PDB file of C-alpha atoms in Angstrom:
ATOM      1  CA  MET A  15      16.793  17.658 -85.912  1.00  0.00           C
ATOM      2  CA  ALA A  16      16.474  14.622 -83.855  1.00  0.00           C
ATOM      3  CA  LYS A  17      19.573  13.005 -82.800  1.00  0.00           C
ATOM      4  CA  GLN A  18      18.511   9.497 -82.112  1.00  0.00           C
ATOM      5  CA  ALA A  19      19.489   6.306 -84.947  1.00  0.00           C
ATOM      6  CA  LEU A  20      16.691   5.453 -86.707  1.00  0.00           C
ATOM      7  CA  SER A  21      16.357   2.048 -88.355  1.00  0.00           C
ATOM      8  CA  ARG A  22      17.235   1.581 -92.526  1.00  0.00           C
ATOM      9  CA  ARG A  23      13.401   1.622 -92.041  1.00  0.00           C
ATOM     10  CA  ASP A  24      12.843   5.223 -90.484  1.00  0.00           C
ATOM     11  CA  ALA A  25      15.723   6.820 -91.304  1.00  0.00           C
ATOM     12  CA  ALA A  26      15.241  10.492 -92.658  1.00  0.00           C
ATOM     13  CA  ALA A  27      11.420  10.613 -91.146  1.00  0.00           C
ATOM     14  CA  LEU A  28      11.961  13.214 -89.145  1.00  0.00           C
ATOM     15  CA  LEU A  29      14.835  14.635 -91.244  1.00  0.00           C
ATOM     16  CA  VAL A  30      12.313  14.960 -94.684  1.00  0.00           C
ATOM     17  CA  ALA A  31       9.100  15.352 -92.794  1.00  0.00           C
ATOM     18  CA  GLY A  32       8.950  18.868 -93.963  1.00  0.00           C
ATOM     19  CA  LEU A  33      10.169  17.911 -97.851  1.00  0.00           C
ATOM     20  CA  ALA A  34       7.049  16.122 -98.482  1.00  0.00           C
ATOM     21  CA  PHE A  35       6.218  14.989-101.989  1.00  0.00           C
ATOM     22  CA  GLY A  36       4.136  16.883-103.628  1.00  0.00           C
ATOM     23  CA  SER A  37       0.537  16.478-104.976  1.00  0.00           C
ATOM     24  CA  PRO A  38      -0.145  13.508-106.656  1.00  0.00           C
ATOM     25  CA  ALA A  39      -0.322  15.577-109.844  1.00  0.00           C
ATOM     26  CA  ARG A  40       3.285  15.852-110.014  1.00  0.00           C
ATOM     27  CA  GLY A  41       3.924  12.703-109.787  1.00  0.00           C
ATOM     28  CA  PHE A  42       5.445  11.270-112.991  1.00  0.00           C
ATOM     29  CA  ASP A  43       5.792  12.055-116.865  1.00  0.00           C
ATOM     30  CA  VAL A  44       4.751   9.238-119.266  1.00  0.00           C
ATOM     31  CA  ASN A  45       6.114   8.952-122.745  1.00  0.00           C
ATOM     32  CA  ARG A  46       3.376   6.959-123.959  1.00  0.00           C
ATOM     33  CA  SER A  47      -0.132   7.500-125.062  1.00  0.00           C
ATOM     34  CA  ALA A  48      -2.598   8.678-122.087  1.00  0.00           C
ATOM     35  CA  ALA A  49      -4.122   6.245-119.478  1.00  0.00           C
ATOM     36  CA  ALA A  50      -7.932   5.500-119.131  1.00  0.00           C
ATOM     37  CA  THR A  51      -9.274   6.981-116.232  1.00  0.00           C
ATOM     38  CA  ARG A  52     -10.971   4.214-113.826  1.00  0.00           C
ATOM     39  CA  LEU A  53     -14.591   5.374-113.194  1.00  0.00           C
ATOM     40  CA  SER A  54     -15.947   2.679-111.064  1.00  0.00           C
ATOM     41  CA  GLU A  55     -13.511   3.410-108.461  1.00  0.00           C
ATOM     42  CA  PRO A  56     -11.903   6.165-106.603  1.00  0.00           C
ATOM     43  CA  PRO A  57      -8.350   7.048-108.027  1.00  0.00           C
ATOM     44  CA  TYR A  58      -5.617   5.413-105.995  1.00  0.00           C
ATOM     45  CA  THR A  59      -3.418   8.379-104.153  1.00  0.00           C
ATOM     46  CA  PRO A  60       0.289   8.128-103.213  1.00  0.00           C
ATOM     47  CA  PRO A  61       1.409   8.602 -99.673  1.00  0.00           C
ATOM     48  CA  VAL A  62       2.109  12.247 -99.913  1.00  0.00           C
ATOM     49  CA  ASN A  63       4.743  12.372 -96.380  1.00  0.00           C
ATOM     50  CA  ILE A  64       7.465  10.090 -94.976  1.00  0.00           C
ATOM     51  CA  ALA A  65       4.673   8.955 -92.029  1.00  0.00           C
ATOM     52  CA  ALA A  66       2.497   8.127 -94.619  1.00  0.00           C
ATOM     53  CA  VAL A  67       5.073   5.766 -96.662  1.00  0.00           C
ATOM     54  CA  ASN A  68       5.869   4.454 -92.830  1.00  0.00           C
ATOM     55  CA  ASP A  69       2.343   3.418 -92.319  1.00  0.00           C
ATOM     56  CA  LEU A  70       2.158   1.985 -95.699  1.00  0.00           C
ATOM     57  CA  TYR A  71       5.182  -0.364 -95.523  1.00  0.00           C
ATOM     58  CA  ARG A  72       3.855  -1.496 -92.492  1.00  0.00           C
ATOM     59  CA  ARG A  73       0.834  -2.703 -94.190  1.00  0.00           C
ATOM     60  CA  MET A  74       2.909  -4.684 -97.411  1.00  0.00           C
ATOM     61  CA  THR A  75       3.744  -8.061 -96.019  1.00  0.00           C
ATOM     62  CA  ALA A  76       3.321 -11.495 -96.989  1.00  0.00           C
ATOM     63  CA  PRO A  77       1.637 -14.257 -95.064  1.00  0.00           C
ATOM     64  CA  ILE A  78       4.598 -16.945 -94.728  1.00  0.00           C
ATOM     65  CA  ARG A  79       4.187 -20.443 -92.452  1.00  0.00           C
ATOM     66  CA  VAL A  80       6.717 -21.605 -90.594  1.00  0.00           C
ATOM     67  CA  ASN A  81       6.964 -25.588 -89.946  1.00  0.00           C
ATOM     68  CA  GLY A  82       3.186 -25.783 -91.202  1.00  0.00           C
ATOM     69  CA  GLN A  83       2.668 -22.868 -88.217  1.00  0.00           C
ATOM     70  CA  GLY A  84       0.904 -19.296 -89.279  1.00  0.00           C
ATOM     71  CA  PRO A  85       0.753 -17.651 -91.394  1.00  0.00           C
ATOM     72  CA  PHE A  86       3.192 -15.193 -90.057  1.00  0.00           C
ATOM     73  CA  PRO A  87       3.793 -11.393 -91.647  1.00  0.00           C
ATOM     74  CA  PHE A  88       6.872 -11.138 -93.460  1.00  0.00           C
ATOM     75  CA  VAL A  89       8.445  -8.075 -94.975  1.00  0.00           C
ATOM     76  CA  VAL A  90       9.578  -8.924 -98.711  1.00  0.00           C
ATOM     77  CA  ASP A  91      13.205  -7.636 -98.828  1.00  0.00           C
ATOM     78  CA  THR A  92      14.098  -7.525-102.595  1.00  0.00           C
ATOM     79  CA  GLY A  93      17.308  -6.032-101.448  1.00  0.00           C
ATOM     80  CA  SER A  94      18.777  -9.203 -99.295  1.00  0.00           C
ATOM     81  CA  ASN A  95      19.547 -12.617-100.296  1.00  0.00           C
ATOM     82  CA  GLN A  96      19.080 -13.913 -97.106  1.00  0.00           C
ATOM     83  CA  THR A  97      15.907 -14.829 -95.087  1.00  0.00           C
ATOM     84  CA  VAL A  98      15.662 -13.638 -91.441  1.00  0.00           C
ATOM     85  CA  ILE A  99      13.273 -14.939 -88.566  1.00  0.00           C
ATOM     86  CA  ALA A 100      12.571 -12.423 -85.470  1.00  0.00           C
ATOM     87  CA  ALA A 101      14.347 -14.446 -82.052  1.00  0.00           C
ATOM     88  CA  GLU A 102      11.239 -14.311 -80.643  1.00  0.00           C
ATOM     89  CA  LEU A 103       9.094 -16.013 -83.001  1.00  0.00           C
ATOM     90  CA  ALA A 104      12.189 -18.622 -83.489  1.00  0.00           C
ATOM     91  CA  ALA A 105      11.589 -19.309 -80.012  1.00  0.00           C
ATOM     92  CA  GLN A 106       7.793 -19.333 -79.934  1.00  0.00           C
ATOM     93  CA  LEU A 107       8.176 -22.043 -82.035  1.00  0.00           C
ATOM     94  CA  GLY A 108      11.128 -23.978 -80.499  1.00  0.00           C
ATOM     95  CA  LEU A 109      13.409 -23.239 -83.473  1.00  0.00           C
ATOM     96  CA  PRO A 110      17.083 -24.195 -82.215  1.00  0.00           C
ATOM     97  CA  PRO A 111      19.711 -21.582 -82.817  1.00  0.00           C
ATOM     98  CA  GLY A 112      22.365 -23.002 -84.566  1.00  0.00           C
ATOM     99  CA  ASP A 113      25.776 -22.071 -85.748  1.00  0.00           C
ATOM    100  CA  PRO A 114      26.736 -18.379 -86.562  1.00  0.00           C
ATOM    101  CA  ALA A 115      26.845 -17.494 -90.499  1.00  0.00           C
ATOM    102  CA  PRO A 116      27.984 -14.042 -91.535  1.00  0.00           C
ATOM    103  CA  LEU A 117      24.933 -11.742 -92.317  1.00  0.00           C
ATOM    104  CA  ASN A 118      24.802  -8.992 -94.896  1.00  0.00           C
ATOM    105  CA  GLY A 119      23.925  -5.718 -93.683  1.00  0.00           C
ATOM    106  CA  VAL A 120      23.456  -2.447 -95.386  1.00  0.00           C
ATOM    107  CA  ALA A 121      26.907  -1.087 -93.053  1.00  0.00           C
ATOM    108  CA  GLY A 122      28.529  -3.772 -93.077  1.00  0.00           C
ATOM    109  CA  VAL A 123      28.949  -7.818 -92.382  1.00  0.00           C
ATOM    110  CA  GLN A 124      28.023  -9.188 -88.999  1.00  0.00           C
ATOM    111  CA  MET A 125      27.934 -13.089 -87.411  1.00  0.00           C
ATOM    112  CA  ALA A 126      24.326 -13.909 -86.629  1.00  0.00           C
ATOM    113  CA  PRO A 127      22.939 -17.388 -85.121  1.00  0.00           C
ATOM    114  CA  THR A 128      20.596 -19.531 -88.071  1.00  0.00           C
ATOM    115  CA  THR A 129      18.240 -21.914 -87.638  1.00  0.00           C
ATOM    116  CA  ARG A 130      16.405 -24.381 -90.093  1.00  0.00           C
ATOM    117  CA  ALA A 131      12.780 -24.424 -90.697  1.00  0.00           C
ATOM    118  CA  GLY A 132      10.416 -25.390 -93.759  1.00  0.00           C
ATOM    119  CA  LEU A 133       9.019 -22.492 -95.313  1.00  0.00           C
ATOM    120  CA  ASP A 134       5.741 -21.824 -97.189  1.00  0.00           C
ATOM    121  CA  VAL A 135       6.268 -18.563 -99.363  1.00  0.00           C
ATOM    122  CA  GLY A 136       3.101 -18.369-102.063  1.00  0.00           C
ATOM    123  CA  PRO A 137       2.307 -21.578-103.167  1.00  0.00           C
ATOM    124  CA  ARG A 138       5.860 -22.743-102.824  1.00  0.00           C
ATOM    125  CA  ARG A 139       7.530 -25.354-100.013  1.00  0.00           C
ATOM    126  CA  HIS A 140      10.990 -24.792 -99.244  1.00  0.00           C
ATOM    127  CA  ARG A 141      11.093 -27.647 -96.604  1.00  0.00           C
ATOM    128  CA  ASP A 142      14.350 -27.204 -95.115  1.00  0.00           C
ATOM    129  CA  ALA A 143      15.822 -23.211 -95.248  1.00  0.00           C
ATOM    130  CA  THR A 144      17.990 -21.672 -93.480  1.00  0.00           C
ATOM    131  CA  LEU A 145      17.210 -18.738 -91.863  1.00  0.00           C
ATOM    132  CA  SER A 146      19.209 -16.275 -89.455  1.00  0.00           C
ATOM    133  CA  ILE A 147      18.139 -14.886 -86.508  1.00  0.00           C
ATOM    134  CA  LEU A 148      17.667 -11.192 -85.193  1.00  0.00           C
ATOM    135  CA  ALA A 149      15.837  -9.195 -82.920  1.00  0.00           C
ATOM    136  CA  GLN A 150      12.272  -8.458 -83.443  1.00  0.00           C
ATOM    137  CA  ALA A 151      13.023  -4.752 -82.745  1.00  0.00           C
ATOM    138  CA  ASP A 152      15.966  -4.814 -85.019  1.00  0.00           C
ATOM    139  CA  ILE A 153      13.918  -6.025 -88.265  1.00  0.00           C
ATOM    140  CA  GLY A 154      10.852  -4.582 -87.426  1.00  0.00           C
ATOM    141  CA  GLY A 155       8.435  -7.537 -87.438  1.00  0.00           C
ATOM    142  CA  CYS A 156       8.303 -11.419 -87.933  1.00  0.00           C
ATOM    143  CA  GLY A 157      10.633 -11.999 -90.511  1.00  0.00           C
ATOM    144  CA  LEU A 158      12.790 -10.673 -93.651  1.00  0.00           C
ATOM    145  CA  LEU A 159      11.971 -12.402 -96.455  1.00  0.00           C
ATOM    146  CA  GLY A 160      14.877 -12.453 -98.987  1.00  0.00           C
ATOM    147  CA  LEU A 161      15.525 -13.213-102.548  1.00  0.00           C
ATOM    148  CA  GLU A 162      16.681 -17.140-102.578  1.00  0.00           C
ATOM    149  CA  ASP A 163      12.887 -17.386-101.761  1.00  0.00           C
ATOM    150  CA  LEU A 164      11.560 -15.516-104.557  1.00  0.00           C
ATOM    151  CA  ASP A 165      13.171 -17.244-108.035  1.00  0.00           C
ATOM    152  CA  GLY A 166      10.967 -18.007-110.584  1.00  0.00           C
ATOM    153  CA  GLN A 167       8.215 -16.176-109.067  1.00  0.00           C
ATOM    154  CA  GLU A 168       6.488 -12.895-109.535  1.00  0.00           C
ATOM    155  CA  VAL A 169       5.932 -10.233-106.603  1.00  0.00           C
ATOM    156  CA  THR A 170       3.549  -7.416-106.750  1.00  0.00           C
ATOM    157  CA  LEU A 171       3.502  -4.782-104.219  1.00  0.00           C
ATOM    158  CA  ASP A 172      -0.004  -3.462-104.496  1.00  0.00           C
ATOM    159  CA  PHE A 173      -0.262  -0.383-102.797  1.00  0.00           C
ATOM    160  CA  ARG A 174      -3.513   0.399-104.087  1.00  0.00           C
ATOM    161  CA  GLY A 175      -4.954  -2.691-102.042  1.00  0.00           C
ATOM    162  CA  GLN A 176      -2.426  -2.592 -99.370  1.00  0.00           C
ATOM    163  CA  ALA A 177      -1.174  -5.867-100.304  1.00  0.00           C
ATOM    164  CA  LEU A 178       1.314  -8.128-101.130  1.00  0.00           C
ATOM    165  CA  ARG A 179       1.129 -10.977-103.287  1.00  0.00           C
ATOM    166  CA  ILE A 180       3.788 -14.166-104.415  1.00  0.00           C
ATOM    167  CA  GLU A 181       2.610 -15.817-107.475  1.00  0.00           C
ATOM    168  CA  PRO A 182       3.997 -18.236-110.053  1.00  0.00           C
ATOM    169  CA  GLY A 183       5.881 -16.525-112.629  1.00  0.00           C
ATOM    170  CA  ARG A 184       4.133 -16.750-116.009  1.00  0.00           C
ATOM    171  CA  ARG A 185       5.072 -17.384-120.147  1.00  0.00           C
ATOM    172  CA  ALA A 186       2.438 -14.780-121.300  1.00  0.00           C
ATOM    173  CA  VAL A 187       1.894 -11.703-119.439  1.00  0.00           C
ATOM    174  CA  ASN A 188      -1.155  -9.261-120.398  1.00  0.00           C
ATOM    175  CA  ASP A 189      -0.829  -6.458-117.668  1.00  0.00           C
ATOM    176  CA  ILE A 190      -2.632  -3.879-120.109  1.00  0.00           C
ATOM    177  CA  GLY A 191      -2.170   0.089-118.594  1.00  0.00           C
ATOM    178  CA  ALA A 192       1.264  -1.249-117.210  1.00  0.00           C
ATOM    179  CA  ILE A 193       4.521  -0.360-118.233  1.00  0.00           C
ATOM    180  CA  ALA A 194       7.604  -2.978-118.238  1.00  0.00           C
ATOM    181  CA  VAL A 195      11.294  -2.241-118.059  1.00  0.00           C
ATOM    182  CA  LYS A 196      13.477  -5.044-118.648  1.00  0.00           C
ATOM    183  CA  ALA A 197      16.258  -5.812-116.288  1.00  0.00           C
ATOM    184  CA  HIS A 198      19.197  -8.233-115.514  1.00  0.00           C
ATOM    185  CA  ARG A 199      20.602 -10.193-112.442  1.00  0.00           C
ATOM    186  CA  ARG A 200      23.216  -8.788-109.977  1.00  0.00           C
ATOM    187  CA  ASN A 201      23.897 -11.245-107.125  1.00  0.00           C
ATOM    188  CA  GLY A 202      19.812 -11.946-107.038  1.00  0.00           C
ATOM    189  CA  GLN A 203      18.399  -8.609-107.572  1.00  0.00           C
ATOM    190  CA  LEU A 204      16.609  -7.382-110.397  1.00  0.00           C
ATOM    191  CA  THR A 205      18.756  -4.290-111.935  1.00  0.00           C
ATOM    192  CA  LEU A 206      16.706  -1.735-114.223  1.00  0.00           C
ATOM    193  CA  VAL A 207      18.869  -1.344-117.267  1.00  0.00           C
ATOM    194  CA  ASP A 208      17.410   1.488-118.704  1.00  0.00           C
ATOM    195  CA  ALA A 209      17.967   4.187-116.096  1.00  0.00           C
ATOM    196  CA  ASP A 210      19.558   7.771-116.345  1.00  0.00           C
ATOM    197  CA  LEU A 211      19.977  10.681-113.878  1.00  0.00           C
ATOM    198  CA  ALA A 212      19.512  14.211-115.934  1.00  0.00           C
ATOM    199  CA  GLY A 213      20.950  12.176-118.895  1.00  0.00           C
ATOM    200  CA  LEU A 214      23.980  10.273-117.180  1.00  0.00           C
ATOM    201  CA  HIS A 215      23.203   6.410-116.709  1.00  0.00           C
ATOM    202  CA  VAL A 216      22.910   5.400-113.379  1.00  0.00           C
ATOM    203  CA  THR A 217      22.339   1.677-111.795  1.00  0.00           C
ATOM    204  CA  ALA A 218      18.864   1.412-110.169  1.00  0.00           C
ATOM    205  CA  PHE A 219      17.715  -1.505-107.955  1.00  0.00           C
ATOM    206  CA  LEU A 220      14.057  -1.817-106.487  1.00  0.00           C
ATOM    207  CA  ASP A 221      14.522  -2.413-102.608  1.00  0.00           C
ATOM    208  CA  SER A 222      11.283  -3.279-100.942  1.00  0.00           C
ATOM    209  CA  GLY A 223      12.714  -3.959 -97.651  1.00  0.00           C
ATOM    210  CA  ALA A 224      13.344   0.101 -97.436  1.00  0.00           C
ATOM    211  CA  GLN A 225      11.247   2.972 -96.478  1.00  0.00           C
ATOM    212  CA  ASN A 226      13.372   5.209 -98.158  1.00  0.00           C
ATOM    213  CA  THR A 227      15.871   5.778-101.355  1.00  0.00           C
ATOM    214  CA  ILE A 228      19.505   5.617-101.036  1.00  0.00           C
ATOM    215  CA  GLY A 229      21.988   6.864-103.224  1.00  0.00           C
ATOM    216  CA  ASN A 230      26.180   5.597-103.407  1.00  0.00           C
ATOM    217  CA  MET A 231      28.386   8.386-102.856  1.00  0.00           C
ATOM    218  CA  ALA A 232      29.318   8.590-106.445  1.00  0.00           C
ATOM    219  CA  LEU A 233      26.106   9.906-107.257  1.00  0.00           C
ATOM    220  CA  ARG A 234      26.269  11.804-103.760  1.00  0.00           C
ATOM    221  CA  ALA A 235      29.305  13.422-105.716  1.00  0.00           C
ATOM    222  CA  MET A 236      27.396  14.229-109.051  1.00  0.00           C
ATOM    223  CA  ALA A 237      24.335  16.130-106.955  1.00  0.00           C
ATOM    224  CA  LEU A 238      26.485  17.919-105.035  1.00  0.00           C
ATOM    225  CA  ASN A 239      28.567  18.836-108.045  1.00  0.00           C
ATOM    226  CA  ARG A 240      24.953  20.125-109.743  1.00  0.00           C
ATOM    227  CA  ASN A 241      23.687  21.807-106.863  1.00  0.00           C
ATOM    228  CA  PRO A 242      26.201  22.958-104.308  1.00  0.00           C
ATOM    229  CA  THR A 243      24.051  25.260-102.315  1.00  0.00           C
ATOM    230  CA  HIS A 244      21.373  23.069-102.300  1.00  0.00           C
ATOM    231  CA  PRO A 245      21.218  21.925 -97.986  1.00  0.00           C
ATOM    232  CA  TRP A 246      22.654  19.034 -96.668  1.00  0.00           C
ATOM    233  CA  TYR A 247      21.206  17.301 -93.531  1.00  0.00           C
ATOM    234  CA  LYS A 248      23.091  14.469 -91.807  1.00  0.00           C
ATOM    235  CA  THR A 249      21.103  11.198 -90.649  1.00  0.00           C
ATOM    236  CA  PRO A 250      22.320   8.113 -89.018  1.00  0.00           C
ATOM    237  CA  ILE A 251      21.145   4.467 -90.867  1.00  0.00           C
ATOM    238  CA  VAL A 252      20.859   1.740 -88.853  1.00  0.00           C
ATOM    239  CA  SER A 253      21.252  -1.859 -90.378  1.00  0.00           C
ATOM    240  CA  ALA A 254      18.285  -4.747 -89.407  1.00  0.00           C
ATOM    241  CA  THR A 255      22.025  -6.055 -88.200  1.00  0.00           C
ATOM    242  CA  GLY A 256      21.869  -3.318 -85.506  1.00  0.00           C
ATOM    243  CA  GLN A 257      25.391  -1.574 -87.399  1.00  0.00           C
ATOM    244  CA  THR A 258      25.041   2.073 -87.692  1.00  0.00           C
ATOM    245  CA  ILE A 259      25.945   4.848 -90.576  1.00  0.00           C
ATOM    246  CA  GLN A 260      25.909   7.781 -91.535  1.00  0.00           C
ATOM    247  CA  ALA A 261      23.836   9.627 -94.271  1.00  0.00           C
ATOM    248  CA  GLU A 262      23.341  12.590 -95.887  1.00  0.00           C
ATOM    249  CA  MET A 263      19.936  13.420 -97.437  1.00  0.00           C
ATOM    250  CA  ALA A 264      18.998  15.896-100.083  1.00  0.00           C
ATOM    251  CA  ASP A 265      16.653  16.103-103.036  1.00  0.00           C
ATOM    252  CA  LEU A 266      17.778  14.049-105.985  1.00  0.00           C
ATOM    253  CA  PRO A 267      17.194  15.416-109.890  1.00  0.00           C
ATOM    254  CA  ARG A 268      14.812  13.967-112.118  1.00  0.00           C
ATOM    255  CA  LEU A 269      15.644  10.038-112.769  1.00  0.00           C
ATOM    256  CA  ARG A 270      14.373   8.511-115.933  1.00  0.00           C
ATOM    257  CA  VAL A 271      13.292   4.741-115.560  1.00  0.00           C
ATOM    258  CA  GLY A 272      12.296   3.143-118.790  1.00  0.00           C
ATOM    259  CA  ASN A 273       9.485   5.396-120.153  1.00  0.00           C
ATOM    260  CA  LEU A 274       9.268   7.190-116.813  1.00  0.00           C
ATOM    261  CA  ASN A 275      10.482  10.386-115.369  1.00  0.00           C
ATOM    262  CA  MET A 276      10.320  10.565-111.607  1.00  0.00           C
ATOM    263  CA  PRO A 277      10.187  13.937-110.142  1.00  0.00           C
ATOM    264  CA  ASN A 278      12.902  15.388-107.676  1.00  0.00           C
ATOM    265  CA  TRP A 279      12.198  13.523-103.549  1.00  0.00           C
ATOM    266  CA  PRO A 280      14.469  13.553-100.639  1.00  0.00           C
ATOM    267  CA  VAL A 281      17.210  10.730-100.977  1.00  0.00           C
ATOM    268  CA  ALA A 282      19.417   9.592 -98.382  1.00  0.00           C
ATOM    269  CA  PHE A 283      23.379   9.323 -99.747  1.00  0.00           C
ATOM    270  CA  ALA A 284      25.864   7.040 -97.864  1.00  0.00           C
ATOM    271  CA  ASP A 285      28.990   4.265 -98.433  1.00  0.00           C
ATOM    272  CA  LEU A 286      26.501   1.283 -97.983  1.00  0.00           C
ATOM    273  CA  HIS A 287      28.575  -1.768 -97.281  1.00  0.00           C
ATOM    274  CA  THR A 288      25.579  -3.143 -99.994  1.00  0.00           C
ATOM    275  CA  PHE A 289      27.055  -0.896-102.791  1.00  0.00           C
ATOM    276  CA  ARG A 290      30.573  -2.356-102.164  1.00  0.00           C
ATOM    277  CA  MET A 291      29.253  -5.960-102.235  1.00  0.00           C
ATOM    278  CA  TRP A 292      27.900  -5.324-105.993  1.00  0.00           C
ATOM    279  CA  ASN A 293      31.664  -3.358-106.844  1.00  0.00           C
ATOM    280  CA  LEU A 294      28.953  -0.040-107.312  1.00  0.00           C
ATOM    281  CA  VAL A 295      31.769   2.270-105.470  1.00  0.00           C
ATOM    282  CA  ASP A 296      32.678   4.427-108.664  1.00  0.00           C
ATOM    283  CA  ARG A 297      29.622   4.458-110.509  1.00  0.00           C
ATOM    284  CA  PRO A 298      26.628   5.891-109.880  1.00  0.00           C
ATOM    285  CA  ALA A 299      24.039   3.386-107.985  1.00  0.00           C
ATOM    286  CA  ILE A 300      20.803   4.043-106.252  1.00  0.00           C
ATOM    287  CA  LEU A 301      18.463   1.870-104.122  1.00  0.00           C
ATOM    288  CA  LEU A 302      14.581   2.808-104.802  1.00  0.00           C
ATOM    289  CA  GLY A 303      12.358   2.217-101.489  1.00  0.00           C
ATOM    290  CA  VAL A 304       8.906   2.282-100.957  1.00  0.00           C
ATOM    291  CA  ASP A 305       8.875   5.972-100.595  1.00  0.00           C
ATOM    292  CA  VAL A 306       9.384   5.885-104.674  1.00  0.00           C
ATOM    293  CA  LEU A 307       7.599   2.496-105.405  1.00  0.00           C
ATOM    294  CA  SER A 308       4.410   3.918-103.820  1.00  0.00           C
ATOM    295  CA  ARG A 309       4.685   6.559-106.057  1.00  0.00           C
ATOM    296  CA  PHE A 310       2.926   4.070-108.265  1.00  0.00           C
ATOM    297  CA  GLU A 311      -0.382   1.898-108.024  1.00  0.00           C
ATOM    298  CA  THR A 312       1.305  -1.469-108.253  1.00  0.00           C
ATOM    299  CA  VAL A 313       5.219  -2.158-109.056  1.00  0.00           C
ATOM    300  CA  CYS A 314       5.256  -6.097-110.083  1.00  0.00           C
ATOM    301  CA  LEU A 315       8.857  -7.704-109.670  1.00  0.00           C
ATOM    302  CA  ASP A 316       9.010 -10.670-112.235  1.00  0.00           C
ATOM    303  CA  PHE A 317      12.068 -12.807-111.560  1.00  0.00           C
ATOM    304  CA  ALA A 318      10.580 -15.499-113.836  1.00  0.00           C
ATOM    305  CA  ARG A 319      10.686 -12.677-117.065  1.00  0.00           C
ATOM    306  CA  ASP A 320      13.866 -10.635-115.704  1.00  0.00           C
ATOM    307  CA  GLU A 321      11.362  -7.705-115.847  1.00  0.00           C
ATOM    308  CA  VAL A 322       9.763  -4.739-113.456  1.00  0.00           C
ATOM    309  CA  ARG A 323       6.022  -3.832-114.412  1.00  0.00           C
ATOM    310  CA  PHE A 324       4.613  -0.327-113.266  1.00  0.00           C
ATOM    311  CA  ARG A 325       0.989   0.645-112.864  1.00  0.00           C
ATOM    312  CA  LEU A 326       0.836   4.439-112.566  1.00  0.00           C
ATOM    313  CA  PRO A 327      -2.374   5.725-110.817  1.00  0.00           C
ATOM    314  CA  GLY A 328      -5.597   5.874-112.736  1.00  0.00           C
ATOM    315  CA  ALA A 329      -3.828   3.689-115.893  1.00  0.00           C
ATOM    316  CA  ALA A 330      -6.461   1.329-117.336  1.00  0.00           C
TER     317      ALA A 330
END
């Protein structure tokens, strides 16, 4: 197996290449009436392996203007409260580095320089936003857009159209064919309130800034008890801050989220700083990355209505 450290977005890509997702036919069981098939266009086919997920992830960015310049492609990171700009882009735009401030990553806290700039995010303008500065190689692009710039808006991950949309929240939603799951806020993140793993309640977060799904150690202990002979694989996870934490890979049992029963898939388990920040060390918790989210045609995180809407492939 690969020995080099991979980024949080690439961790496990080599290790789980042989544990590819099954065909779309094994995707999900849904406890609702059968959805009509779209006849006018070919159905959405989810990525079949981690390499395909990685390619799709790189396309899912939002156009962000910085001090009126751009737009620049930023990854929308619903697992982070802080917006980050690449050091190279900050230098290109003439943004002076300011005092360092704590930046929370999956592996711990690190001091990072900051700068201030105006951001145009969807229809909203933030005139004086504070941005942490990290190397472009660490964050994998021009920047990461955190939750503080998404309050009251809708973020739609359109995997079918390979696009990401940020729009104002709506009072009324008529999204025919989508399955709505209520959520509540925990440190700004939308937490899915109706989820369980093999009948045991689990706290689930949607992390659009992670290519891979990561469970906490309480969830690992449960998976190990249920499958003591299942093979495990070690892999390092590298935070965007450059810090490294060790993880183990295994297939997770079926997870239910609202009306959706998700199949087994490979998951990394690690004692993330993120779980400690949220006081979720002793209770089973999981961050759902793009590898799972891309099973759906679209996923809409509605920060105005505190809900998440999933659209299955072929839903009308």
